PDB file of C-alpha atoms in Angstrom:
ATOM      1  CA  MET X   1     171.556 -41.793 162.766  1.00  0.00           C
ATOM      2  CA  ILE X   2     171.608 -39.904 159.486  1.00  0.00           C
ATOM      3  CA  PHE X   3     174.593 -41.942 158.318  1.00  0.00           C
ATOM      4  CA  TYR X   4     172.701 -45.200 158.849  1.00  0.00           C
ATOM      5  CA  LYS X   5     169.671 -43.908 156.951  1.00  0.00           C
ATOM      6  CA  LEU X   6     171.959 -42.824 154.134  1.00  0.00           C
ATOM      7  CA  GLN X   7     173.662 -46.213 154.118  1.00  0.00           C
ATOM      8  CA  GLU X   8     170.288 -47.982 154.052  1.00  0.00           C
ATOM      9  CA  LEU X   9     169.109 -45.758 151.195  1.00  0.00           C
ATOM     10  CA  ILE X  10     172.178 -46.577 149.110  1.00  0.00           C
ATOM     11  CA  LEU X  11     172.098 -50.297 149.834  1.00  0.00           C
ATOM     12  CA  LYS X  12     168.406 -50.635 148.950  1.00  0.00           C
ATOM     13  CA  SER X  13     168.482 -48.441 145.850  1.00  0.00           C
ATOM     14  CA  PRO X  14     168.397 -50.129 142.441  1.00  0.00           C
ATOM     15  CA  ALA X  15     170.735 -47.380 141.203  1.00  0.00           C
ATOM     16  CA  LYS X  16     173.665 -49.281 142.689  1.00  0.00           C
ATOM     17  CA  ARG X  17     173.355 -51.717 139.782  1.00  0.00           C
ATOM     18  CA  ASP X  18     173.267 -49.023 137.093  1.00  0.00           C
ATOM     19  CA  ARG X  19     176.624 -48.985 135.309  1.00  0.00           C
ATOM     20  CA  LEU X  20     176.376 -45.371 134.184  1.00  0.00           C
ATOM     21  CA  ILE X  21     175.802 -44.051 137.685  1.00  0.00           C
ATOM     22  CA  LEU X  22     178.497 -46.273 139.181  1.00  0.00           C
ATOM     23  CA  ALA X  23     181.005 -45.298 136.487  1.00  0.00           C
ATOM     24  CA  ASN X  24     180.366 -41.612 137.180  1.00  0.00           C
ATOM     25  CA  LEU X  25     180.659 -42.229 140.919  1.00  0.00           C
ATOM     26  CA  PHE X  26     183.980 -44.055 140.674  1.00  0.00           C
ATOM     27  CA  LEU X  27     185.441 -41.550 138.201  1.00  0.00           C
ATOM     28  CA  ALA X  28     184.375 -38.600 140.362  1.00  0.00           C
ATOM     29  CA  ILE X  29     185.891 -40.194 143.475  1.00  0.00           C
ATOM     30  CA  ALA X  30     189.106 -41.067 141.599  1.00  0.00           C
ATOM     31  CA  ILE X  31     189.452 -37.510 140.298  1.00  0.00           C
ATOM     32  CA  ASP X  32     188.767 -36.086 143.760  1.00  0.00           C
ATOM     33  CA  MET X  33     191.415 -38.331 145.323  1.00  0.00           C
ATOM     34  CA  ALA X  34     193.868 -37.311 142.590  1.00  0.00           C
ATOM     35  CA  ILE X  35     193.189 -33.655 143.408  1.00  0.00           C
ATOM     36  CA  TRP X  36     193.845 -34.288 147.112  1.00  0.00           C
ATOM     37  CA  LEU X  37     197.146 -35.997 146.311  1.00  0.00           C
ATOM     38  CA  LEU X  38     198.235 -33.363 143.781  1.00  0.00           C
ATOM     39  CA  LEU X  39     197.610 -30.469 146.128  1.00  0.00           C
ATOM     40  CA  ILE X  40     199.098 -32.103 149.210  1.00  0.00           C
ATOM     41  CA  PHE X  41     202.266 -33.270 147.451  1.00  0.00           C
ATOM     42  CA  ASN X  42     202.813 -29.899 145.784  1.00  0.00           C
ATOM     43  CA  PHE X  43     202.135 -27.618 148.755  1.00  0.00           C
ATOM     44  CA  TRP X  44     202.611 -29.430 152.079  1.00  0.00           C
ATOM     45  CA  ARG X  45     206.198 -28.222 152.512  1.00  0.00           C
ATOM     46  CA  SER X  46     205.326 -24.636 151.699  1.00  0.00           C
ATOM     47  CA  SER X  47     205.641 -22.418 154.763  1.00  0.00           C
ATOM     48  CA  GLU X  48     204.981 -19.180 152.934  1.00  0.00           C
ATOM     49  CA  TYR X  49     201.844 -17.839 151.349  1.00  0.00           C
ATOM     50  CA  ILE X  50     200.766 -19.296 148.025  1.00  0.00           C
ATOM     51  CA  VAL X  51     198.663 -17.850 145.234  1.00  0.00           C
ATOM     52  CA  LEU X  52     195.052 -18.956 145.637  1.00  0.00           C
ATOM     53  CA  GLY X  53     193.445 -16.835 142.951  1.00  0.00           C
ATOM     54  CA  TYR X  54     194.522 -15.419 139.640  1.00  0.00           C
ATOM     55  CA  ASN X  55     192.634 -12.958 137.476  1.00  0.00           C
ATOM     56  CA  ILE X  56     193.544 -12.344 133.842  1.00  0.00           C
ATOM     57  CA  TYR X  57     192.896  -8.611 134.192  1.00  0.00           C
ATOM     58  CA  PHE X  58     194.703  -7.864 137.453  1.00  0.00           C
ATOM     59  CA  GLY X  59     196.993 -10.859 137.925  1.00  0.00           C
ATOM     60  CA  ILE X  60     197.225 -12.402 141.371  1.00  0.00           C
ATOM     61  CA  SER X  61     194.045 -11.700 143.290  1.00  0.00           C
ATOM     62  CA  SER X  62     194.425 -13.658 146.543  1.00  0.00           C
ATOM     63  CA  PHE X  63     197.077 -15.243 148.735  1.00  0.00           C
ATOM     64  CA  GLY X  64     196.740 -17.724 151.571  1.00  0.00           C
ATOM     65  CA  HIS X  65     198.234 -20.609 153.483  1.00  0.00           C
ATOM     66  CA  TRP X  66     198.799 -23.864 151.595  1.00  0.00           C
ATOM     67  CA  TYR X  67     196.073 -25.725 153.459  1.00  0.00           C
ATOM     68  CA  GLN X  68     193.428 -23.272 152.232  1.00  0.00           C
ATOM     69  CA  VAL X  69     193.782 -24.753 148.748  1.00  0.00           C
ATOM     70  CA  LEU X  70     192.427 -28.023 150.187  1.00  0.00           C
ATOM     71  CA  LEU X  71     188.984 -26.443 150.310  1.00  0.00           C
ATOM     72  CA  LEU X  72     188.674 -27.217 146.591  1.00  0.00           C
ATOM     73  CA  PRO X  73     188.768 -31.026 146.881  1.00  0.00           C
ATOM     74  CA  LEU X  74     186.705 -30.826 150.066  1.00  0.00           C
ATOM     75  CA  LEU X  75     184.017 -28.981 148.131  1.00  0.00           C
ATOM     76  CA  GLY X  76     184.266 -31.618 145.409  1.00  0.00           C
ATOM     77  CA  LEU X  77     183.763 -34.382 147.970  1.00  0.00           C
ATOM     78  CA  ILE X  78     180.729 -32.613 149.438  1.00  0.00           C
ATOM     79  CA  ILE X  79     179.228 -32.263 145.954  1.00  0.00           C
ATOM     80  CA  ILE X  80     179.861 -35.969 145.264  1.00  0.00           C
ATOM     81  CA  ILE X  81     178.118 -37.018 148.469  1.00  0.00           C
ATOM     82  CA  PHE X  82     175.177 -34.666 147.942  1.00  0.00           C
ATOM     83  CA  ASN X  83     174.623 -35.427 144.250  1.00  0.00           C
ATOM     84  CA  PHE X  84     174.947 -39.177 144.545  1.00  0.00           C
ATOM     85  CA  THR X  85     172.695 -39.286 147.594  1.00  0.00           C
ATOM     86  CA  LEU X  86     170.057 -37.491 145.551  1.00  0.00           C
ATOM     87  CA  ALA X  87     170.750 -39.684 142.524  1.00  0.00           C
ATOM     88  CA  PHE X  88     170.294 -42.881 144.524  1.00  0.00           C
ATOM     89  CA  ASN X  89     167.164 -41.478 146.150  1.00  0.00           C
ATOM     90  CA  LEU X  90     165.526 -40.264 142.928  1.00  0.00           C
ATOM     91  CA  TYR X  91     166.499 -43.190 140.698  1.00  0.00           C
ATOM     92  CA  LEU X  92     163.090 -44.890 140.665  1.00  0.00           C
ATOM     93  CA  LYS X  93     161.145 -41.647 140.260  1.00  0.00           C
ATOM     94  CA  GLU X  94     163.315 -39.777 137.752  1.00  0.00           C
ATOM     95  CA  LYS X  95     166.035 -41.872 136.165  1.00  0.00           C
ATOM     96  CA  ILE X  96     167.218 -39.100 133.829  1.00  0.00           C
ATOM     97  CA  LEU X  97     167.617 -36.702 136.767  1.00  0.00           C
ATOM     98  CA  SER X  98     169.802 -39.299 138.488  1.00  0.00           C
ATOM     99  CA  TYR X  99     171.994 -39.437 135.402  1.00  0.00           C
ATOM    100  CA  PHE X 100     172.287 -35.646 135.292  1.00  0.00           C
ATOM    101  CA  LEU X 101     173.211 -35.497 138.982  1.00  0.00           C
ATOM    102  CA  ALA X 102     175.869 -38.168 138.523  1.00  0.00           C
ATOM    103  CA  LEU X 103     177.295 -36.503 135.424  1.00  0.00           C
ATOM    104  CA  GLY X 104     177.165 -33.081 137.075  1.00  0.00           C
ATOM    105  CA  SER X 105     179.251 -34.385 139.933  1.00  0.00           C
ATOM    106  CA  LEU X 106     181.848 -35.740 137.521  1.00  0.00           C
ATOM    107  CA  ILE X 107     181.988 -32.510 135.497  1.00  0.00           C
ATOM    108  CA  PHE X 108     182.298 -30.433 138.671  1.00  0.00           C
ATOM    109  CA  ASN X 109     185.273 -32.503 139.810  1.00  0.00           C
ATOM    110  CA  ILE X 110     186.909 -32.221 136.388  1.00  0.00           C
ATOM    111  CA  LEU X 111     186.604 -28.430 136.663  1.00  0.00           C
ATOM    112  CA  ILE X 112     188.125 -28.536 140.143  1.00  0.00           C
ATOM    113  CA  LEU X 113     190.992 -30.628 138.736  1.00  0.00           C
ATOM    114  CA  ILE X 114     191.627 -28.008 136.048  1.00  0.00           C
ATOM    115  CA  THR X 115     191.501 -25.254 138.675  1.00  0.00           C
ATOM    116  CA  SER X 116     193.936 -27.153 140.883  1.00  0.00           C
ATOM    117  CA  LEU X 117     196.358 -27.627 137.995  1.00  0.00           C
ATOM    118  CA  ILE X 118     196.209 -23.900 137.249  1.00  0.00           C
ATOM    119  CA  ILE X 119     196.900 -23.078 140.911  1.00  0.00           C
ATOM    120  CA  ILE X 120     199.883 -25.439 140.884  1.00  0.00           C
ATOM    121  CA  TYR X 121     201.146 -23.887 137.638  1.00  0.00           C
ATOM    122  CA  VAL X 122     200.842 -20.329 138.964  1.00  0.00           C
ATOM    123  CA  ASN X 123     202.733 -21.214 142.146  1.00  0.00           C
ATOM    124  CA  ILE X 124     205.685 -22.878 140.422  1.00  0.00           C
TER     125      ILE X 124
END
């Protein structure tokens, strides 16, 4: 039920024709998919614990199973869905807010990509 309302909202929104919002959406999804692939291909064979957190003052701060690192791209996907749903919903009322939501989603996924690369680097 909620999915169909969400689909109707997106299909009827004039934001789907805005190039800036669509560019941010496609870039955010592409980065999120790249994060999924990077993490799965680097850690899926790992049977031991991997480093999940690193602190510059104390060094390694947390360990865990390899699949726990997949929470990062999952969080990125949730942020994409939430921000772009709001952006499509608020486009007619506040166009600038829609742009900020779309850009915020992209920036958040870029930060997750950097974090994922650091986690891969620490575990090699």
